[in-house]
Coordinates of C-alpha atoms in Angstrom, one line a residue:
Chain A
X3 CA 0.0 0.0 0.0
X4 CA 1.2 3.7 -1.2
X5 CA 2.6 5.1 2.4
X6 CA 2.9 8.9 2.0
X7 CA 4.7 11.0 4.2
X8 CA 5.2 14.7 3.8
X9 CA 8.4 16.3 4.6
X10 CA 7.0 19.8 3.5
X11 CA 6.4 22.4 6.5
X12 CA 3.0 22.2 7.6
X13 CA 1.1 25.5 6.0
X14 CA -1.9 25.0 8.3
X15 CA -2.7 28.3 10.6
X16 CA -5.9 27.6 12.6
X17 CA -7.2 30.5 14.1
X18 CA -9.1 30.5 17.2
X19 CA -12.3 30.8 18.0
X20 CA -13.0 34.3 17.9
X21 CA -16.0 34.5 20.3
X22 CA -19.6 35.0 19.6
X23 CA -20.0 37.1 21.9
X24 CA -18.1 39.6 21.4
X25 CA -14.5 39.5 22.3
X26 CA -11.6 41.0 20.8
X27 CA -10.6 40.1 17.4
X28 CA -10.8 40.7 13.6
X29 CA -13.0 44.4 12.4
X30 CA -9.9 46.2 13.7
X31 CA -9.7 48.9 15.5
X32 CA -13.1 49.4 16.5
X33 CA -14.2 49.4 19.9
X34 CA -15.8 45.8 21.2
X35 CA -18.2 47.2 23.6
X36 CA -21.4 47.0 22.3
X37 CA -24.7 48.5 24.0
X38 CA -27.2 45.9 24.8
X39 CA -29.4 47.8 22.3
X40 CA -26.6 47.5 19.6
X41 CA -26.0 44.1 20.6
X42 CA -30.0 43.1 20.2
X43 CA -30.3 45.2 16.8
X44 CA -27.7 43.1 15.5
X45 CA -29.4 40.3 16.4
X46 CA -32.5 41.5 14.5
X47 CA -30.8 42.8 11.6
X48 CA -28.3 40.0 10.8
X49 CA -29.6 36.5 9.7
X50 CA -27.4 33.6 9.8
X51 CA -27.3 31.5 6.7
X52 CA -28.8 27.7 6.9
X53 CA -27.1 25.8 9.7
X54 CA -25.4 22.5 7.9
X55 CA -22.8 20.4 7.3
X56 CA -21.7 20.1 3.9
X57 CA -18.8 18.2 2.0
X58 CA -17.4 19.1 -1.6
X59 CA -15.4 16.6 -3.5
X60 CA -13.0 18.6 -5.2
X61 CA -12.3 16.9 -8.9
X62 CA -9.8 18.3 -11.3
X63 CA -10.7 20.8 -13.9
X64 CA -7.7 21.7 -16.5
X65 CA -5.5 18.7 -16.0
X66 CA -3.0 19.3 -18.9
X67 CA -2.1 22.7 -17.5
X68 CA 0.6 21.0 -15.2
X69 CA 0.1 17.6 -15.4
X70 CA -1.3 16.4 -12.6
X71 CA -4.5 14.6 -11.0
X72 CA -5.6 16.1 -8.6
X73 CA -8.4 16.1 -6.6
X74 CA -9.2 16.9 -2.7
X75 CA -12.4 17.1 -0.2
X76 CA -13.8 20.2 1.7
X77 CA -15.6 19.9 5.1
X78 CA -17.6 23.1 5.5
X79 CA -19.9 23.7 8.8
X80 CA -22.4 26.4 9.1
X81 CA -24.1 26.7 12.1
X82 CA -22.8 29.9 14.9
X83 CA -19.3 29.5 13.1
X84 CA -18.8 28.8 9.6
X85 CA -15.8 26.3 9.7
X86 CA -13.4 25.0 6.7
X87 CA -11.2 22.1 6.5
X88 CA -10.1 21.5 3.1
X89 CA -7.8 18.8 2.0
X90 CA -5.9 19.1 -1.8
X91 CA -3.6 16.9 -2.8
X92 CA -1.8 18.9 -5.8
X93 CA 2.0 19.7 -7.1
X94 CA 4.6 21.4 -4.4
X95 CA 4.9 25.2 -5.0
X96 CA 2.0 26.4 -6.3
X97 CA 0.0 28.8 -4.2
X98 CA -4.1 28.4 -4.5
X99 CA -6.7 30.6 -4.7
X100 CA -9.4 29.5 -3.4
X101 CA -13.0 30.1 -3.0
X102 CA -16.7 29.6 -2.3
X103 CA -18.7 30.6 -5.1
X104 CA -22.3 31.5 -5.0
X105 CA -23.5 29.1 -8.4
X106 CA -24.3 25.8 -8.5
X107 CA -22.4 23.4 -10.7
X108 CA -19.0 23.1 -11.5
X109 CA -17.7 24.1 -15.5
X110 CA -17.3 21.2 -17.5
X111 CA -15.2 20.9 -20.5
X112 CA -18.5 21.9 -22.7
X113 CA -18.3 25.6 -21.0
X114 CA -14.7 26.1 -22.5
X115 CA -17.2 28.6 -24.9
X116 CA -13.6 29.7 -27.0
X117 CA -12.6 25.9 -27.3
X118 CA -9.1 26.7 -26.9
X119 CA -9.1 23.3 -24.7
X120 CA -9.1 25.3 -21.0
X121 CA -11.6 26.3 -18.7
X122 CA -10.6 29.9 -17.7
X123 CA -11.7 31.4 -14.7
X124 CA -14.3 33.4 -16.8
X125 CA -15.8 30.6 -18.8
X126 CA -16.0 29.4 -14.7
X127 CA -17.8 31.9 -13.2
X128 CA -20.5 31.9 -16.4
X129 CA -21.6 28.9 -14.5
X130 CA -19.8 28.8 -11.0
X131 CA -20.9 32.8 -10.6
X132 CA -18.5 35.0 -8.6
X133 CA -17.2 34.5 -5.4
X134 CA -19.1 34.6 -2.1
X135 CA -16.4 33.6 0.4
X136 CA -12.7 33.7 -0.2
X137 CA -10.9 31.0 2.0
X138 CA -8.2 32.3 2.7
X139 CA -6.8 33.5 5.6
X140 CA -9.7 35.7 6.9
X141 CA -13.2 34.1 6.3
X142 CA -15.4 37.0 8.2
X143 CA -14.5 39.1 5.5
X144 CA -14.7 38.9 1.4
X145 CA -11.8 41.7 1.1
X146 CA -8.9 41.1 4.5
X147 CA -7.0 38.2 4.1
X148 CA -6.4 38.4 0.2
X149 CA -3.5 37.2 -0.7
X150 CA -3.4 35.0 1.9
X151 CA -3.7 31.4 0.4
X152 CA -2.6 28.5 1.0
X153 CA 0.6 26.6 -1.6
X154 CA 0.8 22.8 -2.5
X155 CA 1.8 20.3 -2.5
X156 CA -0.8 18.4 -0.4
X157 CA -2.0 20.9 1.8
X158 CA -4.7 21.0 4.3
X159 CA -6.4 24.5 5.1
X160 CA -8.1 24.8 8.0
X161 CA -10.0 28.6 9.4
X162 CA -13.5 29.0 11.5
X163 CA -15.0 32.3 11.7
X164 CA -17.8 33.4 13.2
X165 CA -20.8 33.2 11.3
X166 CA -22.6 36.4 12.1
X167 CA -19.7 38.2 11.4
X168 CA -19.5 36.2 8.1
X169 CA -23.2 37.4 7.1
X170 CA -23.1 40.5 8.5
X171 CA -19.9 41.5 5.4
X172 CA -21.6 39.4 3.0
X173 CA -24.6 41.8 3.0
X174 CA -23.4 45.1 3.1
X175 CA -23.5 46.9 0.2
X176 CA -21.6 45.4 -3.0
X177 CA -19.3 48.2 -3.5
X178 CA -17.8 47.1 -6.9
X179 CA -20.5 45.4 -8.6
X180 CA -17.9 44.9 -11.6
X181 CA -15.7 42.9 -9.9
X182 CA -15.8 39.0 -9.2
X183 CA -16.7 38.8 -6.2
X184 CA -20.4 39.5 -4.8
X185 CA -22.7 40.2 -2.3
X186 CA -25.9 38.9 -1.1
X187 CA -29.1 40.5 -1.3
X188 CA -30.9 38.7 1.1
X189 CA -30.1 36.0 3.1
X190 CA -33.4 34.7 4.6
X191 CA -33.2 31.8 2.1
X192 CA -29.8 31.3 2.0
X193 CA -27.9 28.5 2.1
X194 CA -24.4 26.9 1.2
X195 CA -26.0 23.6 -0.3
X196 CA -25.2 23.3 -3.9
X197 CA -22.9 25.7 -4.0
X198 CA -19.5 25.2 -5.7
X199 CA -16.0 25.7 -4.4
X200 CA -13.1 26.4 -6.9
X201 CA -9.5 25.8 -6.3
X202 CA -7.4 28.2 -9.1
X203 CA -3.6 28.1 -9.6
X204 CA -0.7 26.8 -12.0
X205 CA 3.0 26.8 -12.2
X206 CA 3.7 30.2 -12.8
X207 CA 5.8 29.0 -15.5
X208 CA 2.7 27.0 -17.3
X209 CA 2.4 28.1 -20.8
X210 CA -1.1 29.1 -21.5
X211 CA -3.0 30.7 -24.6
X212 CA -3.9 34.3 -25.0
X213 CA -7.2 33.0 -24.7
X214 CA -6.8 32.1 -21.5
X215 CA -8.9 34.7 -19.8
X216 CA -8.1 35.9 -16.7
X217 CA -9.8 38.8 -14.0
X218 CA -7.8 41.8 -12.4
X219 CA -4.3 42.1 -12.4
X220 CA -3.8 37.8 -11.8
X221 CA -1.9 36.2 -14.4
X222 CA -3.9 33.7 -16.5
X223 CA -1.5 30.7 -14.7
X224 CA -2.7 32.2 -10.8
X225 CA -6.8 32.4 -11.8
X226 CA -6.9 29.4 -14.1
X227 CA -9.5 26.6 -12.2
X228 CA -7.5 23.5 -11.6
X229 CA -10.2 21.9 -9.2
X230 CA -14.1 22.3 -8.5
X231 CA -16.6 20.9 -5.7
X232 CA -20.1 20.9 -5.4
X233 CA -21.4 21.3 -1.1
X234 CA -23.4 18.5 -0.8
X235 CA -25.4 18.3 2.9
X236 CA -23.8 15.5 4.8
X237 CA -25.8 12.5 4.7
X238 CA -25.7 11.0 8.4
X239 CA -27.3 7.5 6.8
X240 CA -24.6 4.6 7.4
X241 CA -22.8 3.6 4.1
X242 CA -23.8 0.1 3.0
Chain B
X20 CA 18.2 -13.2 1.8
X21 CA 16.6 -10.4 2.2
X22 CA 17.4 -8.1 -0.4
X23 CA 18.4 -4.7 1.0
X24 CA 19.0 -1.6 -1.0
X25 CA 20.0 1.4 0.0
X26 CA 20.5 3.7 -2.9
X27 CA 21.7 7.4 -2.7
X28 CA 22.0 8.1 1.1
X29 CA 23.3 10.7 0.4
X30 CA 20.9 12.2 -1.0
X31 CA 19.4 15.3 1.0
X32 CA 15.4 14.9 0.4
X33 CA 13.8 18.0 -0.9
X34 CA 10.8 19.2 0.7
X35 CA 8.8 17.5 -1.6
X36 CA 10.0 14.1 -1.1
X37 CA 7.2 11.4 -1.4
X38 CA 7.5 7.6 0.2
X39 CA 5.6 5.3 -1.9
X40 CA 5.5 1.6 -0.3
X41 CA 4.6 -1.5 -2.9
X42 CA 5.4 -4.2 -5.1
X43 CA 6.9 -3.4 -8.4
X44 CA 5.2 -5.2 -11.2
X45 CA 7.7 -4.2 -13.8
X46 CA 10.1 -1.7 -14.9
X47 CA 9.7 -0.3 -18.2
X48 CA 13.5 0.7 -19.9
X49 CA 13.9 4.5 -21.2
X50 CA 14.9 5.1 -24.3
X51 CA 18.0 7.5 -25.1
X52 CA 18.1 9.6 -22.2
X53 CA 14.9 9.1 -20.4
X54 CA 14.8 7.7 -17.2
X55 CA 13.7 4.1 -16.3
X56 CA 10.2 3.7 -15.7
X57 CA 9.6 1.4 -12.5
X58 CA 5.8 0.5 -12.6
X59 CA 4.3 -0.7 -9.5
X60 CA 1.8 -2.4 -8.6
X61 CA -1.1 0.1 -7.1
X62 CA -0.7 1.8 -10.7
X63 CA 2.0 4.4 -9.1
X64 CA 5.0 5.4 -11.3
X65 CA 8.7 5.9 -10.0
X66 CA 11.1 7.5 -12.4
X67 CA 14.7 5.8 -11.9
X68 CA 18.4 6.4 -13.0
X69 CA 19.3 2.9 -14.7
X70 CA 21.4 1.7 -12.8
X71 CA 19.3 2.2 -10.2
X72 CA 16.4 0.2 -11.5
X73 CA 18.9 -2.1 -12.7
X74 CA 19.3 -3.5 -8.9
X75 CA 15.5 -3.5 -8.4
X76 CA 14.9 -6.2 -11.2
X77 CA 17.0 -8.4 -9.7
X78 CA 14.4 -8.7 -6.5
X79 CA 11.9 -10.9 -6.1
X80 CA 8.3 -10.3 -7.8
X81 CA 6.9 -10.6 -4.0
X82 CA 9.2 -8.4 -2.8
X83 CA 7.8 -4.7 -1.3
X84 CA 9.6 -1.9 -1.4
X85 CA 9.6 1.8 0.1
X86 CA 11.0 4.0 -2.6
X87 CA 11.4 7.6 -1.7
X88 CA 11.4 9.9 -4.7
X89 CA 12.0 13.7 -5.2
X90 CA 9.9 16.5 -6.6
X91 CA 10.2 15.5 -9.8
X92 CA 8.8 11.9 -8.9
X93 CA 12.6 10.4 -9.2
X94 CA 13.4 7.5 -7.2
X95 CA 16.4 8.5 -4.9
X96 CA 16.0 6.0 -2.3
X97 CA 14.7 2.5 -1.6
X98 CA 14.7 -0.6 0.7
X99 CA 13.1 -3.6 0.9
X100 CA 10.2 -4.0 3.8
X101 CA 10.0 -7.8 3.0
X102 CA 7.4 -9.7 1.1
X103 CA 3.7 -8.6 0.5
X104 CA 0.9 -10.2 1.6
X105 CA -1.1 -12.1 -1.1
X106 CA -4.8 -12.1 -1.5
X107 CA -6.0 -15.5 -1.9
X108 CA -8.8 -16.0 -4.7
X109 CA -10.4 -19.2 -5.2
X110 CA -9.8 -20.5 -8.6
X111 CA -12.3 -19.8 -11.1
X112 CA -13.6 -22.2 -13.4
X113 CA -13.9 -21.3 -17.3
X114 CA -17.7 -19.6 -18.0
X115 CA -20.2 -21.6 -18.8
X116 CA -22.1 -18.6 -20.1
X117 CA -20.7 -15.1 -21.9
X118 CA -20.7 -12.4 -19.2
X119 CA -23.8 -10.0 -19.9
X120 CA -23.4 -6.8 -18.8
X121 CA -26.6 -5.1 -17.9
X122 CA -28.2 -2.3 -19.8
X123 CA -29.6 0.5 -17.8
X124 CA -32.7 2.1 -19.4
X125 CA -32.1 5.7 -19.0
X126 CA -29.6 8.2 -18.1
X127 CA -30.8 9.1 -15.1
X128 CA -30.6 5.4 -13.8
X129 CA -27.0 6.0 -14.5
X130 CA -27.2 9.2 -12.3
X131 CA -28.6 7.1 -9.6
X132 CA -26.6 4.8 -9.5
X133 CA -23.2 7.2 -9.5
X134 CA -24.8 9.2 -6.5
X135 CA -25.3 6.4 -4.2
X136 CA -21.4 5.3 -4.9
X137 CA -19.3 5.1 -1.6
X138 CA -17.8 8.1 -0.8
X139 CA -16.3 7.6 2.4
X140 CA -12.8 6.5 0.3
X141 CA -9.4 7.1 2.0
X142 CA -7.2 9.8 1.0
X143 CA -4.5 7.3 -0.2
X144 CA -6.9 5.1 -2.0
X145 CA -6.3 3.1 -4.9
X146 CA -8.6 2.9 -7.9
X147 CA -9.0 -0.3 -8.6
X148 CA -9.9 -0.7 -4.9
X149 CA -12.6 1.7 -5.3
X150 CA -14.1 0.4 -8.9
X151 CA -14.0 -3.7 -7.2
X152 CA -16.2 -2.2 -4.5
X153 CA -18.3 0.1 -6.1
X154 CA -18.7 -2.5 -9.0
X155 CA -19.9 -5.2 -5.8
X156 CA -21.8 -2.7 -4.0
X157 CA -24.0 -1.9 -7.0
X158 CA -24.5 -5.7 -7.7
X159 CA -25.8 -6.3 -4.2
X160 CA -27.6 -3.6 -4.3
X161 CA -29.4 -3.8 -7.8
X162 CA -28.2 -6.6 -9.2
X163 CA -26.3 -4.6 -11.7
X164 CA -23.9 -6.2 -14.0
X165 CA -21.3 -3.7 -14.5
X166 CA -18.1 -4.0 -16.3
X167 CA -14.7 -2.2 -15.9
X168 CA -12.5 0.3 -18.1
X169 CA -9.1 0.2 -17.7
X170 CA -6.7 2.7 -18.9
X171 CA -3.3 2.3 -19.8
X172 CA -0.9 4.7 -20.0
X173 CA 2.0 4.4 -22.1
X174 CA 5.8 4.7 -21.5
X175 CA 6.1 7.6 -24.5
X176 CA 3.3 8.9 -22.6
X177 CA 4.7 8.8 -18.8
X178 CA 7.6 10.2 -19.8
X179 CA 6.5 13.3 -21.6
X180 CA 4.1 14.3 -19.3
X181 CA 6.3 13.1 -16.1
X182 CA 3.2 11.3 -15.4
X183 CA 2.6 9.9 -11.8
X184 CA 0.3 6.7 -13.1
X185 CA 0.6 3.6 -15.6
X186 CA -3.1 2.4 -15.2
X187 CA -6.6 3.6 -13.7
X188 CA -9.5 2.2 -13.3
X189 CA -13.3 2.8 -12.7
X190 CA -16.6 0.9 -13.5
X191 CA -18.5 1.2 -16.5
X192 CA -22.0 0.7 -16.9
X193 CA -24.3 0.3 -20.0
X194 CA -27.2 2.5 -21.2
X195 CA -30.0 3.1 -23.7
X196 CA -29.2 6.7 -25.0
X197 CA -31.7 7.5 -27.8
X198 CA -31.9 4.4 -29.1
X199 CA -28.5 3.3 -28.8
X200 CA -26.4 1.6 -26.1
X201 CA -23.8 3.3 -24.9
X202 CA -21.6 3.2 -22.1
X203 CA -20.4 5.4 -19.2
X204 CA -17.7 5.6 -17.0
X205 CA -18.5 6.4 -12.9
X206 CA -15.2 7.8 -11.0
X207 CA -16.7 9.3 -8.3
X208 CA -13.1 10.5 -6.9
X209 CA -12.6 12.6 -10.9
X210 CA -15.6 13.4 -12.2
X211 CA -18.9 14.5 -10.9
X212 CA -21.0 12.6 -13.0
X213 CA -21.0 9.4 -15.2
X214 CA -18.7 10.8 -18.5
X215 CA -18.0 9.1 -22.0
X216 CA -14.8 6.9 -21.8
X217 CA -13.7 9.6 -24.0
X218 CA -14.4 12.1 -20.6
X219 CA -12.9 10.0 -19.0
X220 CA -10.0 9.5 -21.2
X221 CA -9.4 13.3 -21.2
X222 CA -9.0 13.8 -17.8
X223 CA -5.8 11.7 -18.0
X224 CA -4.8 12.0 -20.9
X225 CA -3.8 15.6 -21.4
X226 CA -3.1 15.2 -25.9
X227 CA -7.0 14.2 -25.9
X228 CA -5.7 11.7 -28.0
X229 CA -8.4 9.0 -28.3
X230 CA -6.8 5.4 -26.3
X231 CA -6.2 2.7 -28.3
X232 CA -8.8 -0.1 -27.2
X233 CA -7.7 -3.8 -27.1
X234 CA -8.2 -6.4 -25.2
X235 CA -5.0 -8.1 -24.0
X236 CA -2.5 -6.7 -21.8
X237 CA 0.5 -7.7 -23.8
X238 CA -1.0 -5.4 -26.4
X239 CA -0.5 -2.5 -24.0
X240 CA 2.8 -4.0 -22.7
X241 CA 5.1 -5.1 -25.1
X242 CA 4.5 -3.0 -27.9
X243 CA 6.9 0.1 -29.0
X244 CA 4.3 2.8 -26.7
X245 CA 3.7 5.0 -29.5
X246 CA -0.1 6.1 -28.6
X247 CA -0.3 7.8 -25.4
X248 CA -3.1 4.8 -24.0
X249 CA -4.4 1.5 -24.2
X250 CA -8.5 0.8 -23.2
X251 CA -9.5 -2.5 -21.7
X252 CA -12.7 -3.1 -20.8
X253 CA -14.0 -6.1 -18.8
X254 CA -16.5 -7.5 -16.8
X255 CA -16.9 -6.6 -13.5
X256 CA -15.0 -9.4 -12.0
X257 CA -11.3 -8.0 -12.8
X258 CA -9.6 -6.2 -9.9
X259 CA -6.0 -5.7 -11.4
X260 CA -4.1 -5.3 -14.6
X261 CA -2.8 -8.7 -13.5
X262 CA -6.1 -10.2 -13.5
X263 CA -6.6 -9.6 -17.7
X264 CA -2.7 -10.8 -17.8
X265 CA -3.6 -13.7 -16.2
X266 CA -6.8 -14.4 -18.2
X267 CA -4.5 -13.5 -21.4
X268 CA -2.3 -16.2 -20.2
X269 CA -5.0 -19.1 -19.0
X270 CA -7.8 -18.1 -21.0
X271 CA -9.9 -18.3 -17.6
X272 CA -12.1 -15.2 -17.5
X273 CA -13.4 -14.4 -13.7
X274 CA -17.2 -15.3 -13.4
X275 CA -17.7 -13.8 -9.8
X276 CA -16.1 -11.3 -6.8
X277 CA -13.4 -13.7 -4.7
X278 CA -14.4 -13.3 -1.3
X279 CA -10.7 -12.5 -0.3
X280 CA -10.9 -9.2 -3.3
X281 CA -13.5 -7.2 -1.8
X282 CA -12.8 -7.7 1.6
X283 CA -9.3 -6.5 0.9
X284 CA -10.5 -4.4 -1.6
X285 CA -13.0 -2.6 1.3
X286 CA -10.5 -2.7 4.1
X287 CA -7.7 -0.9 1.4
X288 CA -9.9 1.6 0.1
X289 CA -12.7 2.7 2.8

C-alpha cells in the first residue's frame, strides 16, 4: 500500500475561536463594547445563513495545464461558526486561490465557450458565478486576508470564523458590482447547499493561450480553475 | 536473503520528497536519455536512474519496497520491507455462459446509480480498490452487472508528461441513450458525473488523443508505446491489470467477486 509521508512544512494556521460574543478580534480597531441595544439590533438585523454540514469533492478541472491529477475534499460547517477544512492533494509550489462561489455546478469541458481546450476562470464563473467567500486566511470578511492562500503540495487549510460576522460583510452593500466577487441580497433563504467551491492556480511557468482569460491584475496561470466541488449536505445514513 | 538496497543516502530529500510503499510489477527501460520507468503495482509510477532500476529487477516479484522519490517523482532511495501479503482467490472455473453486462434504461438510472457510490474512500486510496467495491456494491444492491474500463498509459506517454500513473481504473455501466447503447464511466473521486470513456480518457490524458482499445494486456505492454493509451474493458470481476494478464495467459475469465478481493478491496480503500 502507497505510504505517504510529507516532509514539507505544515502551512496550516488555525485561528481561534473568535468568540460569539463579542471578544476581541478581527474588524480592527473598533471598539468591542457594544450597547445591549446595539447588541439586540444586531441580532434583528443580521440572519445567519442555513445551519449545515456540507462536503465538496474537489475533482480536477484543466488537468493538462501542469500535469497532474488532482483532486481533494472540503468539510464546511455552518451553524454559529462557519468552519473549513479542506484537504488538496496537488503539485509542491504552487499557491491556490481559493474560493466559495455562489452558483451551483462546477464548469465542464462543454463551458470552455472559445474551445481553446481550457476552462478559464471566466468561462468558470459563467456557471460557477462570482465568489461569495474567499478561503483564505480571513473568512469574516470577502476583502482582508487576500493574498493569503494556502501553496501545495498536499496541503490541508483549515480557518472558522464566526458566522454572524461572516453574514453580517456578505450583506453590506456590494461596493464594486464589476468585480468577481459579490454580495448577497438577502439572506433569509440562503444556504451553502449546492454551492460550488473552486481551487485556481498553476505553475507560474505554465504556458497558456492568450485566450486564457483571466480577472484583475492575476496572471492567466494564478486564476486558471485546476479543481471544482459541489457542497453537498452531509448524509448521516450509514454507508452500505 | 533479504534483499536490502540502499540507494543514494546521500541524497538530502527536498521538501517534496514522497514515500511510496509496494510491489513493483515491472520496470519499463527509457529510451536514449529518459529515465527508467519502474511501474508498481497500485498503478503508481517511479522515475529511476538505470542503474538504479537495474538493482531493483533483480528482487523478487513478491518483494515490497519503500522508494522515496524527489519532486520531480525520481526515485532517490529504496529498501526492501520484505514480502507482501497475497490475496488468496479461489480458482475460477472457465464460463459456462458469456458475461452479460446489464443495460440500464435511461440516463438518469446511470445518475442514480453514480450518487449512491461510496464516498467515504481514503485519501491514499487506490482505484481499482474503489471500482471492485463500487462495481460489488451496485451488484448487491441492484443486481447490476457492470463491467470495468481500464486505462493504460504508455511509456512515451509517462515520460513526456512526467506522469505519476501507468493504469486507472473505474466501473462502466451500459445504457440506452436515444436508441443506442452506450456506455459510461463512474469515478466518483474525478468526475462529478458518469462521463463518455472519452471524458474520462481526457482527464488523464492531457493530448485528448483518443486510447487505443484492445483487449490483451500484452497489447499494451510489449508493444513500442507510440499512442499515449491503451483501453480495456472487462466484466466486473477484474480487480487488477494482472487479472486480464492472467486471463491472457489461462484463457480463464473471472465469473464472480473472490471473497478475499472485496474484503481487501474494502479494508484498502474505505
Amino acid at each position: 500500500m502507497k505510504n505517504q509521508f510529507k516532509t514539507s512544512v505544515s502551512l496550516i494556521a488555525l485561528l481561534t475561536l473568535t468568540v460569539a460574543c463579542g471578544g476581541s478580534g478581527s474588524g480592527g480597531g473598533s471598539s468591542d463594547k457594544k450597547t445591549s441595544n446595539d447588541q439586540q439590533r444586531e441580532e434583528e438585523e443580521t440572519e445567519v445563513a442555513e445551519s449545515g454540514d456540507y462536503l465538496a469533492f474537489l475533482r480536477p478541472i484543466n488537468t493538462r495545464v501542469y500535469g497532474f491529477i488532482n483532486s481533494g475534499k472540503a468539510e464546511v460547517k455552518a451553524d454559529q461558526n462557519l468552519s473549513v477544512n479542506l484537504v488538496m492533494d496537488d503539485v509542491p509550489g504552487v499557491t491556490h486561490i481559493q474560493s466559495i462561489h455562489i452558483g451551483k455546478r462546477c464548469p465542464h469541458k462543454e463551458d470552455d465557450t472559445n474551445n481553446d481546450g481550457y476552462i478559464d476562470i471566466k468561462e468558470a464563473m459563467t456557471v460557477a458565478g462570482k465568489v461569495l467567500i474567499p478561503l483564505d486566511d480571513n473568512l469574516e470578511t470577502q476583502t482582508l486576508g487576500r493574498s493569503q492562500y494556502p501553496t501545495g503540495k498536499s496541503y490541508t487549510f483549515q480557518r472558522r470564523a464566526n458566522m454572524k460576522r461572516v453574514m453580517n460583510d456578505l450583506t453590506l452593500p456590494d461596493e464594486d458590482v464589476n468585480d468577481n466577487v459579490i454580495k448577497l441580497t438577502d439572506t433569509e433563504e440562503f444556504s451553502f447547499e449546492g454551492r460550488v467551491i473552486i481551487i485556481q492556480g498553476a505553475y507560474q511557468t505554465a504556458l497558456l493561450p492568450s485566450t486564457v482569460a483571466t480577472i484583475g491584475t492575476l496572471t492567466s496561470a494564478m486564476s486558471i480553475p485546476i479543481a471544482c466541488g459541489r457542497m453537498m449536505k452531509r448524509i448521516t445514513a450509514p454507508v452500505p | 536473503m533479504k534483499l536490502s538496497l540502499l540507494i543514494g543516502m546521500a541524497f538530502s530529500l527536498s521538501l517534496h520528497a514522497e514515500v511510496l510503499e509496494g510491489k513493483i510489477h515491472s520496470i519499463v527501460k527509457g529510451t536514449g536519455k529518459d529515465p527508467d520507468i519502474i511501474r508498481l503495482e497500485s498503478g503508481r509510477v517511479v522515475f529511476a536512474e538505470a542503474k538504479d532500476a537495474n538493482l531493483l529487477e533483480q528482487s523478487g516479484s513478491s518483494e515490497r519496497f519503500q522508494i522515496i522519490t524527489d519532486d520531480q517523482n525520481l526515485m532517490v532511495a529504496v529498501r526492501s520491507v520484505g514480502k507482501s501479503f497475497e490475496v488468496k482467490e479461489t480458482v475460477e472455473s472457465p464460463l459456462l455462459e458469456s458475461f452479460e453486462p446489464t443495460i440500464l434504461g435511461s440516463t438518469d438510472e446511470v445518475n442514480k446509480i453514480f450518487n449512491r457510490l461510496r464516498n467515504n474512500y481514503k485519501r491514499d486510496s487506490q482505484c481499482f480498490n474503489r471500482a471492485h467495491v463500487w462495481a460489488n456494491d451496485e451488484l448487491k444492491n441492484s443486481g447490476l452487472k457492470s463491467m470495468k474500463v481500464f486505462v493504460f498509459f504508455t511509456a512515451s506517454y509517462i515520460t513526456r508528461n512526467r506522469f505519476n500513473w501507468w493504469f486507472h481504473i473505474a466501473p462502466l455501466v451500459k445504457v440506452q441513450d436515444q436508441g443506442e447503447v452506450s456506455s459510461r464511466v463512474l469515478d466518483y473521486r474525478y468526475a462529478d458525473r458518469p462521463v463518455t470513456v472519452k471524458q474520462w480518457t481526457d482527464i488523464f490524458v492531457f493530448s485528448s488523443r483518443p486510447c487505443l482499445v484492445t483487449t490483451k494486456f500484452s497489447d499494451y505492454d510489449v508493444n513500442p508505446q507510440t499512442e499515449d493509451c491503451y483501453l480495456i474493458t472487462t466484466n466486473m470481476y477484474y480487480w487488477m491489470p494482472q487479472d486480464i494478464a492472467q486471463r491472457d495467459t489461462t484463457g480463464v475469465e473471472k465469473d464472480k467477486f473472490a471473497t478475499g478481493s472485496i474484503e481487501s478491496a474494502t479494508w484498502a480503500a474505505f
